[in-house]
Amino acid sequence: MADTKEKTLSLQGIGASPGIAIGKAYLLERDDLEVIEKRSIRPEEVGAEISRFKQAVQKAQENLRQIIEDVPEEYRDHVYILDSHMMLLKDRMIYDGTIEQIKENHLNAERALKIAVDKVKAVFRSMPDQYFRDRGSDIVHASKLILENLLGTEPQKISDIDKRVIIVAHDLSPAETTQIQLEKVKAFVTDRGSHTSHTGIMARSLEIPAVLGLTDATRFIDTDDLVIVDGSAGAVIVNPSDQILTQYSDRKALLEQFQAKVTRTSHLPAETTDGHCLTVDANIEQLEEVVSVMDHGGDGIGLYRTEFLYLNRPDLPSEQDLFDNYRDLVEIMGARQVTIRTLDIGGDKFATSVSWGEEMNPALGLRAIRFCLQSPEIFKTQLRAILRAAYFGNIRVMFPMISQVEEIIQAKQMLHEAAESLDKAGLPFEGDIQIGAMIEVPSAVFMADILAEEVDFFSIGTNDLIQYSLAIDRVNKHVSQLYQPLHPAVLRMIHRVVQAAKTAEIEVALCGEMAGDLINVPVLLGLELDAISMNPISIPGIKNLVRTLSFEESKRLAQAVLEQATTSGVLELIREVYGTSFETAAFFQTSGE
Ligand code: PEP
Ligand code: MG
């Protein structure tokens, strides 16, 4: 790594929100809970130390309340995160835990707080789920507020930033993020965080480029360093050479022109030059993203990941909570189709409200449909909510991680029972909805002909299918170069599933991340998928590309790539046929490699 600041330095992290930003860095302090003075106190000082701690908590609550009050309009949707921090300030493990340390070990309040926080952090860190590991940082953020009051230090005033900058931070607490004036932020760069961290979620919904999970960006970047952030490739370049700067400036200008142009036509269908229509849907994780789906011309919602409603709370959502959310969604979408995926919890997403045993291999463990079939009450609550919402809009349901036909049969039986119970209760619902299976496990690929007899549609989840077929952990950065969507084995599996769907005359869609990458689209079109579904921001570019393609030519390309032995062979073929087109060439140079 670089030892002088002027040297160009490239850092690779997680591209959590796409787009390119070029600008001066603004470094926020590292998380200072790490270095805390240890001081013993005399027994007679215990009472005073406890009240000093309690006052600091009270002060932290007042600070946070003020921050919540001052949250600007565009961040209002995210206030719930700050509310949860407010609760964390009085969390039993932190609050009582600190007091206990002061009483029993006669420690100063700062040190006692650190010990209590470390214990809670360890609990979160041991969770196999990335989402909950990220929630561990919420605890740190909340306790930092208490610490600042104990130490009497003034929190860094992000609200004072007076020029447009790239925020570089160890981690960004939601309290910090909401204080930043949106128009002052060109991009976010953090050591911590992932696709599911709050910074990632917010950055995507605000369309600000973000590269997270860089481990030590705060060690290598200083305030005022010139930085390039490529949120699509997950790259950060510090002190770029003139040549790199020019390259990225050109690419950024091209991207912006391109995005502006394609957004103007994004409401039009993705029809090829020879008249074939490909449905281009959106993947969403939260209701709020529906605005982005509309703005970017999504034909419908191809994947609603419903986990979020279960993750941000200590208890399970009620049928009414779920119903209200699904109903709001379908009412906004009107006639457009909304595909609700049932709970895909476990694996890398866990809920506090459910007790989980230790799992050595959570990705292969009790997740998704396996968990739901073992938890009929939780599953039926969601199914009832889906059927009730279907009365108000165009809903279909799909089941994740199907690995054998019995799971579909059982899930359908439960859906049937949910409908019967609603009927008995006299509640309005729509029982006649389309049912789909996600194809994301190799066994489902090979049994697709059998599964097709049981469902109305397939949706291929390549994020998991690649993970399970190439044996590449999708969240392990050490093997990320082996995670290849255009691996011939992946393409052959997609082909096989499409063939099974065509024979059974059911619809087949693909909703993995690869659908949103331009370089993959000619092949996906040629493999004859009926629909592809992606993050909303990618939709305009993808629709625009489809309009320049010939379906017949794409089919010939698909046949040729199926014969290839290697990913690089596949890429070469795609470039040979499409790489010279002006607008797409710029993207083909950097994506997919
Ligand atoms: C997939 O696996 O491709 C998918 C769309 O689902 P998720 O990313 O939520 O696992
Ligand atoms: Mg999946």
XYZ file of C-alpha atoms and ligand atoms in Angstrom:
604
model
C 0.000 0.000 0.000
C 1.044 3.592 -0.449
C 3.525 5.143 1.917
C 3.369 8.660 0.515
C 0.114 10.507 0.204
C 0.838 11.717 -3.314
C 1.196 8.233 -4.718
C -1.862 6.943 -6.548
C -3.541 4.297 -4.496
C -6.363 1.958 -5.495
C -8.628 0.470 -2.872
C -11.202 -2.217 -3.513
C -14.374 -2.454 -1.430
C -18.032 -3.233 -1.829
C -19.855 -1.205 -4.461
C -22.969 -0.434 -2.425
C -24.430 2.306 -4.592
C -23.547 2.825 -8.271
C -22.193 5.921 -10.021
C -18.912 7.819 -10.203
C -17.858 10.754 -8.027
C -14.642 12.754 -8.195
C -13.760 15.244 -5.487
C -11.992 16.184 -2.288
C -12.214 13.850 0.677
C -13.606 14.878 4.023
C -12.342 12.510 6.698
C -14.482 11.883 9.735
C -12.712 10.769 12.894
C -12.197 7.109 13.613
C -14.462 5.453 16.086
C -12.869 6.584 19.365
C -14.479 4.027 21.648
C -11.408 1.901 20.957
C -8.963 3.814 23.182
C -10.391 4.568 26.567
C -8.441 5.320 29.704
C -8.840 2.793 32.531
C -9.065 4.367 35.961
C -9.957 2.726 39.259
C -12.284 4.581 41.540
C -12.603 4.374 45.297
C -15.675 2.581 46.736
C -17.034 5.882 48.053
C -16.898 7.349 44.525
C -19.120 4.645 43.021
C -22.379 6.525 43.576
C -21.048 9.712 41.984
C -19.600 7.813 39.032
C -22.959 6.114 38.402
C -24.775 9.425 38.431
C -22.141 10.889 36.082
C -22.893 8.015 33.737
C -26.666 8.480 34.063
C -26.325 12.183 33.287
C -24.256 11.370 30.212
C -26.982 9.006 29.003
C -29.599 11.671 29.572
C -27.516 14.213 27.694
C -26.980 11.745 24.847
C -30.744 11.261 24.634
C -31.225 15.016 24.435
C -28.563 15.267 21.696
C -30.215 12.502 19.740
C -33.683 14.006 20.190
C -32.305 17.241 18.776
C -30.772 15.397 15.835
C -34.119 13.664 15.175
C -35.941 16.996 15.275
C -33.457 18.511 12.836
C -33.580 15.657 10.325
C -34.178 17.227 6.928
C -37.206 16.227 4.906
C -35.366 13.922 2.482
C -34.132 11.733 5.352
C -37.461 11.454 7.171
C -37.924 7.859 5.967
C -34.836 6.857 7.899
C -35.754 8.378 11.251
C -36.765 4.963 12.566
C -33.044 4.113 12.744
C -32.448 7.037 15.091
C -35.488 6.067 17.139
C -33.956 2.652 17.595
C -30.720 4.322 18.728
C -32.715 6.209 21.296
C -33.859 2.865 22.655
C -30.331 1.491 22.521
C -29.130 4.274 24.812
C -31.183 2.693 27.541
C -30.548 -0.851 26.363
C -30.332 -3.149 29.354
C -27.017 -4.684 28.341
C -25.354 -1.311 27.876
C -27.053 0.717 30.593
C -27.233 -1.888 33.369
C -24.026 -3.470 32.120
C -22.078 -0.240 32.584
C -23.523 0.416 36.029
C -22.646 -3.123 37.027
C -19.026 -2.631 35.915
C -18.773 0.595 37.913
C -20.268 -1.035 41.011
C -18.488 -4.359 40.897
C -15.127 -3.529 39.404
C -14.849 0.067 40.609
C -14.090 1.324 37.126
C -14.464 4.800 35.703
C -17.666 5.201 33.703
C -15.859 5.500 30.329
C -14.035 2.215 30.806
C -17.130 0.514 32.246
C -19.097 1.633 29.198
C -16.457 0.275 26.842
C -16.537 -3.134 28.554
C -20.343 -3.268 28.397
C -20.319 -2.219 24.734
C -17.603 -4.719 23.847
C -19.721 -7.496 25.340
C -22.746 -6.505 23.273
C -20.571 -6.097 20.188
C -19.191 -9.609 20.695
C -22.732 -11.009 20.774
C -23.544 -9.288 17.470
C -20.221 -10.141 15.894
C -20.705 -13.850 16.585
C -23.920 -13.830 14.578
C -23.398 -15.498 11.238
C -25.544 -12.904 9.554
C -24.028 -9.832 7.906
C -27.132 -7.801 8.624
C -26.805 -8.348 12.356
C -23.071 -7.863 12.346
C -23.893 -4.461 10.884
C -26.414 -3.845 13.666
C -23.515 -4.285 16.120
C -22.227 -0.980 14.795
C -25.528 0.668 15.738
C -24.659 -0.130 19.348
C -21.257 1.484 18.918
C -22.829 4.580 17.409
C -25.335 4.937 20.214
C -22.704 4.420 22.905
C -20.394 6.920 21.221
C -22.949 9.586 22.009
C -22.801 8.669 25.703
C -19.020 8.601 25.613
C -18.818 12.032 24.048
C -20.847 13.384 26.934
C -18.719 11.576 29.522
C -15.533 12.915 28.000
C -17.045 16.297 27.372
C -15.875 16.218 23.750
C -17.843 17.963 21.063
C -19.019 15.603 18.335
C -17.580 16.386 14.935
C -20.016 18.739 13.272
C -20.752 17.197 9.921
C -23.504 19.705 9.476
C -20.773 22.370 9.234
C -19.281 20.946 6.046
C -19.430 23.851 3.664
C -18.233 22.421 0.363
C -19.181 19.409 -1.757
C -17.092 16.487 -0.540
C -16.605 12.759 -0.537
C -17.283 11.622 2.995
C -14.673 9.153 4.247
C -15.448 7.498 7.562
C -14.636 4.411 9.541
C -18.336 3.822 9.777
C -21.201 6.247 9.385
C -23.847 6.217 12.043
C -27.380 6.974 10.918
C -27.279 9.971 13.285
C -24.259 11.254 11.398
C -25.673 10.474 7.968
C -28.867 12.351 8.623
C -26.973 15.453 9.742
C -25.141 15.668 6.451
C -26.711 18.020 3.981
C -27.425 15.907 0.963
C -26.282 18.487 -1.548
C -22.864 18.531 0.149
C -22.193 14.854 -0.433
C -20.693 13.549 -3.629
C -20.096 10.025 -2.352
C -19.646 7.870 0.730
C -16.533 5.810 1.465
C -16.317 3.727 4.633
C -14.071 1.110 6.242
C -17.032 -0.815 7.589
C -20.439 -1.467 6.136
C -21.810 -3.650 3.432
C -24.625 -3.770 0.943
C -27.127 -4.160 3.786
C -25.709 -1.513 6.121
C -27.770 1.630 6.580
C -25.264 3.736 4.687
C -25.591 1.387 1.715
C -29.371 1.398 1.831
C -29.582 5.172 2.186
C -26.980 5.839 -0.484
C -28.887 3.688 -2.968
C -32.204 5.275 -2.233
C -30.635 8.759 -2.495
C -28.632 7.739 -5.578
C -25.295 8.792 -4.106
C -22.317 6.602 -5.135
C -20.924 4.588 -2.227
C -18.070 2.168 -1.703
C -18.169 0.501 1.697
C -16.296 -2.234 3.559
C -12.837 -0.953 2.524
C -11.299 -1.991 5.889
C -8.724 0.804 6.186
C -9.709 3.652 3.853
C -9.517 6.058 6.817
C -5.829 5.179 7.245
C -4.978 5.977 3.657
C -7.204 8.934 2.894
C -6.895 12.392 4.422
C -9.160 15.405 4.248
C -8.590 17.253 0.976
C -7.063 14.265 -0.839
C -8.387 14.000 -4.349
C -10.479 10.845 -4.595
C -12.375 8.982 -7.322
C -15.243 6.782 -6.155
C -16.595 4.206 -8.578
C -19.667 2.869 -6.805
C -20.417 0.418 -9.608
C -17.043 -1.300 -9.500
C -16.531 -0.864 -5.730
C -13.266 1.010 -6.420
C -11.729 4.045 -4.728
C -8.693 5.740 -6.258
C -6.750 8.154 -4.059
C -4.556 10.872 -5.590
C -5.148 9.681 -9.155
C -2.640 10.460 -11.889
C -3.740 12.959 -14.535
C -4.295 10.115 -16.939
C -6.601 8.201 -14.569
C -8.383 11.411 -13.685
C -9.080 12.171 -17.318
C -10.274 8.607 -17.925
C -12.715 8.758 -15.036
C -13.856 12.302 -15.792
C -14.708 11.184 -19.319
C -16.431 8.078 -18.044
C -18.384 10.051 -15.471
C -19.530 12.575 -18.094
C -20.492 9.745 -20.415
C -22.368 7.972 -17.648
C -24.280 11.106 -16.655
C -25.205 11.942 -20.233
C -26.194 8.355 -20.765
C -28.266 8.176 -17.565
C -30.065 11.427 -18.392
C -30.800 10.281 -21.912
C -32.021 6.805 -21.019
C -34.144 8.019 -18.131
C -36.172 10.131 -20.556
C -37.327 6.985 -22.369
C -37.393 4.584 -19.443
C -41.174 4.443 -19.276
C -41.250 2.884 -22.772
C -41.179 -0.903 -23.171
C -37.892 -2.709 -23.779
C -38.640 -3.799 -27.320
C -35.880 -5.173 -29.534
C -35.289 -3.921 -33.089
C -37.178 -6.972 -34.346
C -40.192 -6.430 -32.115
C -39.605 -8.774 -29.174
C -40.511 -7.374 -25.738
C -38.482 -8.153 -22.645
C -40.111 -7.269 -19.343
C -37.758 -5.202 -17.162
C -38.788 -5.267 -13.520
C -37.366 -3.879 -10.300
C -35.962 -5.534 -7.188
C -36.821 -3.706 -3.982
C -36.199 -4.261 -0.309
C -38.349 -1.544 1.175
C -41.661 0.080 0.362
C -39.996 3.503 0.011
C -38.110 2.323 -3.073
C -41.321 2.165 -5.064
C -40.825 5.831 -5.987
C -37.510 4.941 -7.560
C -39.182 2.066 -9.473
C -41.643 4.525 -10.985
C -38.975 7.158 -11.711
C -36.799 4.637 -13.500
C -39.519 3.023 -15.566
C -39.793 -0.412 -13.935
C -42.465 -2.469 -15.703
C -43.325 -4.065 -12.375
C -41.675 -5.425 -9.254
C -39.972 -8.710 -10.020
C -38.676 -9.234 -6.508
C -39.849 -7.728 -3.268
C -37.402 -8.948 -0.627
C -39.682 -8.979 2.393
C -37.035 -9.595 5.059
C -36.613 -5.968 6.084
C -39.912 -5.839 7.900
C -38.682 -8.639 10.129
C -35.172 -7.375 10.696
C -35.525 -3.947 12.217
C -37.487 -4.858 15.310
C -37.311 -6.858 18.508
C -40.627 -8.630 17.810
C -42.227 -10.229 14.775
C -44.378 -8.076 12.502
C -48.092 -8.708 12.839
C -50.312 -9.776 9.950
C -51.674 -6.224 9.962
C -48.154 -4.696 9.721
C -47.380 -6.870 6.719
C -50.773 -6.370 5.103
C -50.537 -2.573 5.404
C -47.102 -2.604 3.823
C -48.029 -4.909 0.915
C -51.296 -3.107 0.322
C -49.550 0.296 0.181
C -47.114 -1.151 -2.325
C -49.672 -2.653 -4.695
C -51.910 0.371 -4.501
C -49.029 2.590 -5.635
C -48.084 0.147 -8.388
C -51.653 0.062 -9.733
C -52.050 -2.420 -12.581
C -48.361 -3.296 -12.593
C -47.404 -6.715 -11.304
C -45.794 -7.060 -7.875
C -43.919 -10.270 -7.076
C -43.689 -10.811 -3.351
C -41.045 -13.245 -2.259
C -41.865 -14.954 0.999
C -39.485 -14.589 3.889
C -35.891 -15.471 2.943
C -34.537 -15.296 6.441
C -31.584 -17.304 7.737
C -28.424 -17.733 5.673
C -27.126 -14.195 5.878
C -30.164 -12.476 7.416
C -31.428 -13.222 10.901
C -34.220 -11.743 12.992
C -33.794 -11.027 16.682
C -37.357 -12.128 17.292
C -36.553 -15.699 16.248
C -34.158 -17.929 18.156
C -31.533 -19.537 15.954
C -29.286 -22.416 16.791
C -25.581 -22.242 15.917
C -25.044 -23.154 12.297
C -21.661 -24.101 10.869
C -22.799 -23.346 7.329
C -25.687 -20.902 7.514
C -25.899 -20.568 3.710
C -26.668 -24.268 3.634
C -28.748 -24.176 6.766
C -32.211 -23.393 7.981
C -33.037 -20.509 5.663
C -35.788 -19.290 3.358
C -38.510 -21.856 2.587
C -36.895 -24.406 4.938
C -37.296 -22.038 7.852
C -40.838 -21.062 6.846
C -42.022 -24.659 6.551
C -40.656 -25.319 10.028
C -42.307 -22.186 11.413
C -45.890 -22.494 10.151
C -47.231 -19.679 12.316
C -44.731 -17.142 11.005
C -45.212 -18.393 7.442
C -49.000 -18.379 7.548
C -49.068 -14.883 8.990
C -47.152 -13.681 5.949
C -49.228 -15.738 3.500
C -52.465 -14.350 4.940
C -51.121 -10.808 4.604
C -50.140 -11.460 0.973
C -53.553 -12.914 0.081
C -55.330 -10.022 1.773
C -53.203 -7.468 -0.083
C -53.816 -9.338 -3.362
C -57.437 -8.242 -3.051
C -56.221 -4.680 -3.633
C -53.718 -5.168 -6.458
C -51.780 -7.301 -8.878
C -49.783 -9.633 -6.637
C -48.055 -12.905 -7.236
C -46.069 -14.857 -4.681
C -42.818 -16.774 -4.952
C -40.963 -19.115 -2.651
C -37.182 -18.801 -2.211
C -34.515 -21.493 -2.173
C -36.601 -24.387 -3.382
C -34.439 -27.498 -3.534
C -37.101 -30.185 -3.878
C -40.634 -30.373 -5.199
C -42.087 -31.357 -1.816
C -41.295 -27.865 -0.537
C -43.455 -26.317 -3.237
C -46.273 -28.743 -2.530
C -46.154 -27.999 1.199
C -45.908 -24.243 0.635
C -48.935 -24.363 -1.655
C -50.819 -26.350 0.967
C -50.055 -23.666 3.543
C -51.158 -20.970 1.132
C -54.387 -22.876 0.668
C -54.861 -23.144 4.441
C -54.166 -19.427 4.811
C -56.896 -18.731 2.240
C -59.328 -21.016 4.059
C -58.688 -19.291 7.373
C -59.295 -15.880 5.796
C -62.488 -17.169 4.272
C -63.659 -18.395 7.670
C -62.786 -15.072 9.244
C -64.795 -13.301 6.550
C -61.868 -11.079 5.545
C -61.565 -9.897 1.946
C -58.740 -11.635 0.075
C -57.768 -12.925 -3.375
C -56.926 -16.621 -3.296
C -56.347 -17.088 -6.994
C -52.852 -15.687 -7.400
C -49.889 -16.893 -9.420
C -47.348 -18.971 -7.541
C -43.668 -19.121 -8.427
C -40.530 -20.970 -7.436
C -37.153 -19.297 -7.191
C -34.511 -21.349 -8.922
C -31.351 -20.725 -6.968
C -30.123 -24.176 -6.004
C -28.587 -26.578 -8.568
C -31.052 -29.362 -7.654
C -33.917 -27.070 -8.664
C -32.228 -26.494 -12.043
C -32.086 -30.202 -12.725
C -35.620 -30.796 -11.460
C -37.054 -27.735 -13.201
C -39.305 -29.852 -15.441
C -40.900 -31.414 -12.350
C -41.151 -28.115 -10.471
C -42.731 -26.471 -13.516
C -45.757 -28.730 -13.112
C -46.434 -27.169 -9.712
C -45.993 -23.457 -10.383
C -47.047 -20.616 -12.675
C -43.602 -19.092 -13.050
C -39.922 -19.408 -12.256
C -37.592 -16.678 -11.111
C -33.910 -17.549 -11.334
C -31.982 -16.135 -8.380
C -28.488 -16.096 -9.783
C -26.933 -14.479 -6.707
C -27.459 -17.732 -4.883
C -27.352 -20.013 -7.903
C -23.799 -18.825 -8.670
C -22.863 -19.240 -5.010
C -24.213 -22.772 -4.797
C -23.133 -24.017 -8.211
C -19.629 -22.517 -8.383
C -19.101 -23.011 -4.621
C -18.263 -19.316 -4.164
C -19.448 -17.584 -1.012
C -21.274 -14.529 -2.347
C -20.162 -12.326 0.571
C -16.539 -13.465 0.806
C -14.293 -10.855 -0.799
C -11.347 -13.270 -0.965
C -13.053 -15.331 -3.641
C -14.993 -12.534 -5.308
C -12.880 -12.745 -8.490
C -14.201 -16.298 -8.943
C -17.812 -15.155 -8.669
C -18.542 -15.112 -12.403
C -22.094 -14.631 -13.652
C -20.969 -15.408 -17.204
C -19.382 -18.712 -16.241
C -20.515 -21.190 -18.921
C -21.929 -23.474 -16.205
C -24.191 -20.666 -14.969
C -25.356 -19.904 -18.499
C -26.060 -23.570 -19.177
C -28.149 -23.756 -16.021
C -30.149 -20.673 -16.993
C -30.663 -22.231 -20.433
C -31.881 -25.475 -18.913
C -34.380 -23.713 -16.660
C -35.703 -21.613 -19.539
C -36.165 -24.755 -21.653
C -38.121 -26.458 -18.856
C -40.312 -23.371 -18.449
C -40.964 -23.125 -22.199
C -41.914 -26.801 -22.408
C -44.343 -26.367 -19.516
C -45.511 -23.035 -20.950
C -44.826 -21.063 -17.810
C -43.088 -17.707 -17.470
C -39.426 -17.509 -16.541
C -37.662 -14.475 -15.082
C -34.195 -13.784 -13.684
C -33.778 -11.541 -10.649
C -30.127 -11.885 -9.592
C -27.759 -8.888 -9.674
C -26.375 -9.995 -13.048
C -29.598 -8.776 -14.691
C -28.602 -5.159 -13.973
C -25.204 -5.395 -15.664
C -25.278 -4.292 -19.315
C -22.713 -6.790 -20.481
C -24.918 -9.723 -19.489
C -28.051 -8.500 -21.184
C -27.555 -9.661 -24.811
C -26.989 -13.205 -23.535
C -29.924 -13.114 -21.112
C -32.160 -11.837 -23.890
C -30.877 -14.522 -26.250
C -31.449 -17.239 -23.671
C -35.117 -16.257 -24.002
C -35.940 -15.183 -20.497
C -39.342 -13.496 -20.391
C -38.351 -10.960 -17.756
C -35.327 -9.678 -15.910
C -35.442 -7.846 -12.591
C -32.812 -5.534 -11.109
C -32.120 -2.560 -8.841
C -34.273 0.357 -10.038
C -31.358 2.649 -10.985
C -30.149 0.161 -13.623
C -33.495 -0.104 -15.411
C -33.231 2.869 -17.818
C -29.828 1.781 -19.167
C -30.888 -1.825 -19.562
C -34.129 -0.942 -21.337
C -32.233 1.374 -23.639
C -29.730 -1.356 -24.500
C -32.473 -3.890 -25.249
C -33.965 -1.422 -27.732
C -30.729 -1.502 -29.715
C -30.538 -5.314 -29.854
C -31.968 -7.811 -32.292
C -33.657 -10.753 -30.599
C -32.634 -13.102 -33.418
C -28.991 -12.068 -33.182
C -29.060 -12.414 -29.384
C -30.382 -15.947 -29.762
C -27.469 -16.797 -32.059
C -25.072 -15.285 -29.529
C -26.651 -17.316 -26.718
C -26.246 -20.549 -28.677
C -22.589 -19.692 -29.306
C -21.809 -18.820 -25.671
C -23.335 -22.092 -24.511
C -20.543 -23.818 -26.454
C -17.783 -21.836 -24.743
C -15.402 -23.514 -22.301
C -14.476 -20.433 -20.268
C -15.870 -17.165 -18.930
C -13.258 -15.249 -20.883
C -14.389 -17.046 -24.041
C -17.947 -15.901 -23.329
C -16.806 -12.314 -22.728
C -14.774 -12.274 -25.912
C -17.760 -13.396 -27.949
C -19.994 -10.725 -26.430
C -17.424 -8.028 -27.142
C -16.928 -9.254 -30.681
C -20.613 -8.833 -31.406
C -21.544 -5.818 -29.265
C -18.408 -4.208 -27.887
C -18.050 -1.640 -30.639
C -21.347 0.086 -30.047
C -20.422 3.569 -28.746
C -22.567 3.897 -25.651
C -22.299 0.357 -24.452
C -18.561 0.048 -25.162
C -17.788 2.375 -22.273
C -19.562 0.051 -19.874
C -18.301 -3.124 -21.415
C -14.753 -2.005 -20.676
C -15.216 -2.024 -16.944
C -18.068 -4.290 -16.041
C -18.134 -8.033 -15.967
C -14.412 -8.475 -15.369
C -30.753 -14.305 -5.691
O -30.325 -15.171 -4.929
O -30.336 -14.153 -6.857
C -31.795 -13.381 -5.258
C -32.370 -12.568 -6.107
O -32.155 -13.362 -3.964
P -31.256 -12.768 -2.765
O -30.163 -11.945 -3.386
O -32.196 -11.996 -1.927
O -30.761 -14.005 -2.095
Mg -31.392 -15.717 -3.175
